[in-house]
């Protein structure tokens, strides 16, 4: 499953509806936390990805499975109902995109910008604090940082904020040098 799954129109609409309900109910933080936890579970569990993506499971089976995951994880009742609804309506494959869209709506509502930091090795607390300060300074907004480890970048970091990518990775610098040497 691709990490950078984009929300389709349907996923965006589900996210918008859920967002509006959480604002009315005052449980935005809890539902957002639930959805981020679910996204992590989907990334970690091949069985859960299979349940969501496979056409072999009926919409009702997907709804039962996702609702059971929500209950077991102690999710908010609104989160559980959302998962059941999206699966029952045959849109389980839109789930990760809807989660991404919901998180973006929530970040915008709170006045923060979401930034994904990719590094070759896990960042220490001091390194993460420095990256957060640099992103905040560059954007003039408070960033909400999520981290990802990708050993293929060799070193340095990549920071993605929306559609912008700030690439200070060793892999990128080596590729640029290789291209420059080929042109010379």
PDB file of C-alpha atoms in Angstrom:
ATOM      1  CA  UNK A   1       0.000   0.000   0.000  1.00  0.00           C
ATOM      2  CA  UNK A   2       1.446   3.344  -0.969  1.00  0.00           C
ATOM      3  CA  UNK A   3       2.204   5.636   1.943  1.00  0.00           C
ATOM      4  CA  UNK A   4       1.308   8.718  -0.038  1.00  0.00           C
ATOM      5  CA  UNK A   5      -2.230   7.687  -0.885  1.00  0.00           C
ATOM      6  CA  UNK A   6      -4.204  10.699  -2.062  1.00  0.00           C
ATOM      7  CA  UNK A   7      -7.833  11.220  -1.235  1.00  0.00           C
ATOM      8  CA  UNK A   8     -10.204  10.675  -4.120  1.00  0.00           C
ATOM      9  CA  UNK A   9     -13.307  12.821  -4.438  1.00  0.00           C
ATOM     10  CA  UNK A  10     -15.278  10.222  -2.487  1.00  0.00           C
ATOM     11  CA  UNK A  11     -12.624   9.960   0.221  1.00  0.00           C
ATOM     12  CA  UNK A  12     -12.518  13.752   0.458  1.00  0.00           C
ATOM     13  CA  UNK A  13     -16.295  13.912   0.860  1.00  0.00           C
ATOM     14  CA  UNK A  14     -16.273  11.270   3.616  1.00  0.00           C
ATOM     15  CA  UNK A  15     -13.465  13.134   5.371  1.00  0.00           C
ATOM     16  CA  UNK A  16     -15.313  16.454   5.102  1.00  0.00           C
ATOM     17  CA  UNK A  17     -18.510  14.959   6.536  1.00  0.00           C
ATOM     18  CA  UNK A  18     -16.661  13.318   9.415  1.00  0.00           C
ATOM     19  CA  UNK A  19     -14.755  16.541  10.079  1.00  0.00           C
ATOM     20  CA  UNK A  20     -17.974  18.549  10.308  1.00  0.00           C
ATOM     21  CA  UNK A  21     -19.477  16.004  12.704  1.00  0.00           C
ATOM     22  CA  UNK A  22     -16.401  16.101  14.942  1.00  0.00           C
ATOM     23  CA  UNK A  23     -16.511  19.896  15.079  1.00  0.00           C
ATOM     24  CA  UNK A  24     -20.187  19.782  16.081  1.00  0.00           C
ATOM     25  CA  UNK A  25     -19.524  17.058  18.650  1.00  0.00           C
ATOM     26  CA  UNK A  26     -16.348  18.598  20.045  1.00  0.00           C
ATOM     27  CA  UNK A  27     -14.343  15.393  19.640  1.00  0.00           C
ATOM     28  CA  UNK A  28     -11.968  16.399  16.839  1.00  0.00           C
ATOM     29  CA  UNK A  29      -8.785  15.505  18.732  1.00  0.00           C
ATOM     30  CA  UNK A  30     -10.015  12.022  19.719  1.00  0.00           C
ATOM     31  CA  UNK A  31     -11.271  11.116  16.243  1.00  0.00           C
ATOM     32  CA  UNK A  32      -8.079  12.411  14.632  1.00  0.00           C
ATOM     33  CA  UNK A  33      -6.013  10.349  17.065  1.00  0.00           C
ATOM     34  CA  UNK A  34      -8.151   7.280  16.299  1.00  0.00           C
ATOM     35  CA  UNK A  35      -7.698   7.727  12.557  1.00  0.00           C
ATOM     36  CA  UNK A  36      -3.936   8.194  12.864  1.00  0.00           C
ATOM     37  CA  UNK A  37      -3.779   5.018  14.963  1.00  0.00           C
ATOM     38  CA  UNK A  38      -5.840   3.161  12.361  1.00  0.00           C
ATOM     39  CA  UNK A  39      -3.556   4.386   9.573  1.00  0.00           C
ATOM     40  CA  UNK A  40      -0.598   2.988  11.510  1.00  0.00           C
ATOM     41  CA  UNK A  41      -2.401  -0.321  11.997  1.00  0.00           C
ATOM     42  CA  UNK A  42      -3.159  -0.527   8.279  1.00  0.00           C
ATOM     43  CA  UNK A  43       0.501   0.148   7.458  1.00  0.00           C
ATOM     44  CA  UNK A  44       1.667  -2.567   9.880  1.00  0.00           C
ATOM     45  CA  UNK A  45      -0.899  -5.295   9.204  1.00  0.00           C
ATOM     46  CA  UNK A  46      -1.016  -7.160   5.907  1.00  0.00           C
ATOM     47  CA  UNK A  47      -4.242  -8.847   7.069  1.00  0.00           C
ATOM     48  CA  UNK A  48      -5.943  -5.509   7.679  1.00  0.00           C
ATOM     49  CA  UNK A  49      -4.790  -4.207   4.279  1.00  0.00           C
ATOM     50  CA  UNK A  50      -6.136  -7.386   2.676  1.00  0.00           C
ATOM     51  CA  UNK A  51      -9.504  -6.898   4.411  1.00  0.00           C
ATOM     52  CA  UNK A  52      -9.736  -3.322   3.158  1.00  0.00           C
ATOM     53  CA  UNK A  53      -8.476  -3.863  -0.389  1.00  0.00           C
ATOM     54  CA  UNK A  54      -9.633  -7.356  -1.345  1.00  0.00           C
ATOM     55  CA  UNK A  55     -12.777  -7.755  -3.432  1.00  0.00           C
ATOM     56  CA  UNK A  56     -13.092 -11.244  -1.932  1.00  0.00           C
ATOM     57  CA  UNK A  57     -14.656  -9.734   1.196  1.00  0.00           C
ATOM     58  CA  UNK A  58     -18.161  -8.325   1.012  1.00  0.00           C
ATOM     59  CA  UNK A  59     -18.917  -4.788   2.133  1.00  0.00           C
ATOM     60  CA  UNK A  60     -20.687  -6.218   5.186  1.00  0.00           C
ATOM     61  CA  UNK A  61     -17.653  -8.334   6.124  1.00  0.00           C
ATOM     62  CA  UNK A  62     -15.396  -5.303   5.762  1.00  0.00           C
ATOM     63  CA  UNK A  63     -17.754  -3.255   7.935  1.00  0.00           C
ATOM     64  CA  UNK A  64     -17.806  -5.954  10.617  1.00  0.00           C
ATOM     65  CA  UNK A  65     -14.025  -6.290  10.519  1.00  0.00           C
ATOM     66  CA  UNK A  66     -13.322  -2.562  10.709  1.00  0.00           C
ATOM     67  CA  UNK A  67     -15.909  -2.063  13.440  1.00  0.00           C
ATOM     68  CA  UNK A  68     -14.305  -4.902  15.432  1.00  0.00           C
ATOM     69  CA  UNK A  69     -10.900  -3.241  15.053  1.00  0.00           C
ATOM     70  CA  UNK A  70     -12.413   0.051  16.271  1.00  0.00           C
ATOM     71  CA  UNK A  71     -13.982  -1.595  19.318  1.00  0.00           C
ATOM     72  CA  UNK A  72     -10.799  -3.528  20.178  1.00  0.00           C
ATOM     73  CA  UNK A  73      -8.685  -0.363  19.850  1.00  0.00           C
ATOM     74  CA  UNK A  74     -11.090   1.668  21.999  1.00  0.00           C
ATOM     75  CA  UNK A  75     -11.922   4.184  19.283  1.00  0.00           C
ATOM     76  CA  UNK A  76     -14.544   6.887  19.716  1.00  0.00           C
ATOM     77  CA  UNK A  77     -18.062   5.796  18.761  1.00  0.00           C
ATOM     78  CA  UNK A  78     -18.072   8.304  15.879  1.00  0.00           C
ATOM     79  CA  UNK A  79     -14.876   6.772  14.489  1.00  0.00           C
ATOM     80  CA  UNK A  80     -16.374   3.285  14.701  1.00  0.00           C
ATOM     81  CA  UNK A  81     -19.568   4.412  12.959  1.00  0.00           C
ATOM     82  CA  UNK A  82     -17.508   6.146  10.256  1.00  0.00           C
ATOM     83  CA  UNK A  83     -15.532   2.963   9.591  1.00  0.00           C
ATOM     84  CA  UNK A  84     -18.710   0.913   9.404  1.00  0.00           C
ATOM     85  CA  UNK A  85     -20.340   3.415   7.043  1.00  0.00           C
ATOM     86  CA  UNK A  86     -17.401   3.741   4.656  1.00  0.00           C
ATOM     87  CA  UNK A  87     -17.114  -0.067   4.431  1.00  0.00           C
ATOM     88  CA  UNK A  88     -20.864  -0.685   4.100  1.00  0.00           C
ATOM     89  CA  UNK A  89     -20.999   1.815   1.234  1.00  0.00           C
ATOM     90  CA  UNK A  90     -18.284  -0.112  -0.617  1.00  0.00           C
ATOM     91  CA  UNK A  91     -15.656   2.574  -0.082  1.00  0.00           C
ATOM     92  CA  UNK A  92     -13.215   0.743   2.197  1.00  0.00           C
ATOM     93  CA  UNK A  93     -10.469   1.174  -0.400  1.00  0.00           C
ATOM     94  CA  UNK A  94     -10.875   4.957   0.072  1.00  0.00           C
ATOM     95  CA  UNK A  95     -10.135   4.706   3.801  1.00  0.00           C
ATOM     96  CA  UNK A  96      -6.461   5.745   3.885  1.00  0.00           C
ATOM     97  CA  UNK A  97      -7.110   8.605   1.475  1.00  0.00           C
ATOM     98  CA  UNK A  98     -10.040   9.738   3.617  1.00  0.00           C
ATOM     99  CA  UNK A  99      -7.837   9.600   6.718  1.00  0.00           C
ATOM    100  CA  UNK A 100      -5.188  11.732   4.995  1.00  0.00           C
ATOM    101  CA  UNK A 101      -7.843  14.246   3.933  1.00  0.00           C
ATOM    102  CA  UNK A 102      -9.308  14.349   7.457  1.00  0.00           C
ATOM    103  CA  UNK A 103      -5.887  14.968   9.020  1.00  0.00           C
ATOM    104  CA  UNK A 104      -5.270  17.792   6.531  1.00  0.00           C
ATOM    105  CA  UNK A 105      -8.647  19.385   7.351  1.00  0.00           C
ATOM    106  CA  UNK A 106      -7.926  19.116  11.059  1.00  0.00           C
ATOM    107  CA  UNK A 107      -4.463  20.654  10.691  1.00  0.00           C
ATOM    108  CA  UNK A 108      -5.890  23.553   8.684  1.00  0.00           C
ATOM    109  CA  UNK A 109      -8.594  24.062  11.321  1.00  0.00           C
ATOM    110  CA  UNK A 110      -5.967  24.205  14.083  1.00  0.00           C
ATOM    111  CA  UNK A 111      -3.751  26.557  12.081  1.00  0.00           C
ATOM    112  CA  UNK A 112      -0.845  24.154  11.732  1.00  0.00           C
ATOM    113  CA  UNK A 113       0.812  22.760   8.649  1.00  0.00           C
ATOM    114  CA  UNK A 114       1.499  19.046   8.271  1.00  0.00           C
ATOM    115  CA  UNK A 115       5.071  18.149   7.361  1.00  0.00           C
ATOM    116  CA  UNK A 116       6.511  14.704   6.683  1.00  0.00           C
ATOM    117  CA  UNK A 117      10.199  14.302   7.475  1.00  0.00           C
ATOM    118  CA  UNK A 118      12.010  11.374   5.863  1.00  0.00           C
ATOM    119  CA  UNK A 119      15.440  10.402   7.154  1.00  0.00           C
ATOM    120  CA  UNK A 120      17.839   7.502   6.611  1.00  0.00           C
ATOM    121  CA  UNK A 121      17.832   6.654  10.331  1.00  0.00           C
ATOM    122  CA  UNK A 122      15.406   7.523  13.133  1.00  0.00           C
ATOM    123  CA  UNK A 123      15.883  11.112  14.311  1.00  0.00           C
ATOM    124  CA  UNK A 124      16.826  11.886  17.901  1.00  0.00           C
ATOM    125  CA  UNK A 125      14.664  14.263  19.915  1.00  0.00           C
ATOM    126  CA  UNK A 126      17.230  17.052  19.457  1.00  0.00           C
ATOM    127  CA  UNK A 127      17.385  16.505  15.682  1.00  0.00           C
ATOM    128  CA  UNK A 128      13.607  16.474  15.433  1.00  0.00           C
ATOM    129  CA  UNK A 129      13.432  19.690  17.438  1.00  0.00           C
ATOM    130  CA  UNK A 130      15.968  21.334  15.098  1.00  0.00           C
ATOM    131  CA  UNK A 131      14.067  20.212  11.997  1.00  0.00           C
ATOM    132  CA  UNK A 132      10.794  21.468  13.509  1.00  0.00           C
ATOM    133  CA  UNK A 133      12.377  24.855  14.230  1.00  0.00           C
ATOM    134  CA  UNK A 134      13.799  25.076  10.692  1.00  0.00           C
ATOM    135  CA  UNK A 135      10.458  24.195   9.079  1.00  0.00           C
ATOM    136  CA  UNK A 136       8.645  26.661  11.338  1.00  0.00           C
ATOM    137  CA  UNK A 137      11.111  29.396  10.423  1.00  0.00           C
ATOM    138  CA  UNK A 138      10.912  28.659   6.689  1.00  0.00           C
ATOM    139  CA  UNK A 139       7.107  28.523   6.547  1.00  0.00           C
ATOM    140  CA  UNK A 140       6.142  30.995   9.234  1.00  0.00           C
ATOM    141  CA  UNK A 141       3.648  28.453  10.583  1.00  0.00           C
ATOM    142  CA  UNK A 142       3.686  25.843  13.288  1.00  0.00           C
ATOM    143  CA  UNK A 143       4.473  22.452  11.731  1.00  0.00           C
ATOM    144  CA  UNK A 144       3.005  19.149  12.827  1.00  0.00           C
ATOM    145  CA  UNK A 145       5.802  16.721  12.053  1.00  0.00           C
ATOM    146  CA  UNK A 146       5.398  13.074  11.130  1.00  0.00           C
ATOM    147  CA  UNK A 147       8.549  11.059  10.592  1.00  0.00           C
ATOM    148  CA  UNK A 148       9.420   8.236   8.252  1.00  0.00           C
ATOM    149  CA  UNK A 149      12.623   6.220   7.887  1.00  0.00           C
ATOM    150  CA  UNK A 150      13.906   5.439   4.379  1.00  0.00           C
ATOM    151  CA  UNK A 151      17.464   4.042   4.315  1.00  0.00           C
ATOM    152  CA  UNK A 152      17.654   4.547   0.535  1.00  0.00           C
ATOM    153  CA  UNK A 153      18.231   8.309   0.976  1.00  0.00           C
ATOM    154  CA  UNK A 154      21.600   7.413   2.619  1.00  0.00           C
ATOM    155  CA  UNK A 155      21.669  10.489   4.897  1.00  0.00           C
ATOM    156  CA  UNK A 156      20.228  13.945   5.393  1.00  0.00           C
ATOM    157  CA  UNK A 157      16.502  14.594   5.326  1.00  0.00           C
ATOM    158  CA  UNK A 158      13.594  15.204   2.992  1.00  0.00           C
ATOM    159  CA  UNK A 159      10.762  17.406   4.210  1.00  0.00           C
ATOM    160  CA  UNK A 160       7.398  17.347   2.408  1.00  0.00           C
ATOM    161  CA  UNK A 161       4.909  20.090   3.193  1.00  0.00           C
ATOM    162  CA  UNK A 162       1.841  19.797   1.028  1.00  0.00           C
ATOM    163  CA  UNK A 163       3.045  19.605  -2.569  1.00  0.00           C
ATOM    164  CA  UNK A 164       6.450  21.139  -1.737  1.00  0.00           C
ATOM    165  CA  UNK A 165       9.489  18.959  -1.176  1.00  0.00           C
ATOM    166  CA  UNK A 166      12.655  20.225   0.491  1.00  0.00           C
ATOM    167  CA  UNK A 167      15.305  17.648  -0.358  1.00  0.00           C
ATOM    168  CA  UNK A 168      18.571  17.740   1.582  1.00  0.00           C
ATOM    169  CA  UNK A 169      19.293  14.033   1.247  1.00  0.00           C
ATOM    170  CA  UNK A 170      22.676  12.561   0.395  1.00  0.00           C
ATOM    171  CA  UNK A 171      21.041  10.494  -2.368  1.00  0.00           C
ATOM    172  CA  UNK A 172      19.758  13.666  -4.042  1.00  0.00           C
ATOM    173  CA  UNK A 173      23.125  15.390  -3.797  1.00  0.00           C
ATOM    174  CA  UNK A 174      24.888  12.347  -5.270  1.00  0.00           C
ATOM    175  CA  UNK A 175      22.385  12.188  -8.121  1.00  0.00           C
ATOM    176  CA  UNK A 176      22.941  15.891  -8.862  1.00  0.00           C
ATOM    177  CA  UNK A 177      26.699  15.405  -8.833  1.00  0.00           C
ATOM    178  CA  UNK A 178      26.410  12.386 -11.133  1.00  0.00           C
ATOM    179  CA  UNK A 179      24.279  14.382 -13.571  1.00  0.00           C
ATOM    180  CA  UNK A 180      26.733  17.299 -13.509  1.00  0.00           C
ATOM    181  CA  UNK A 181      29.657  14.972 -14.192  1.00  0.00           C
ATOM    182  CA  UNK A 182      27.833  13.383 -17.128  1.00  0.00           C
ATOM    183  CA  UNK A 183      27.237  16.811 -18.676  1.00  0.00           C
ATOM    184  CA  UNK A 184      30.886  17.884 -18.296  1.00  0.00           C
TER     185      UNK A 184
END
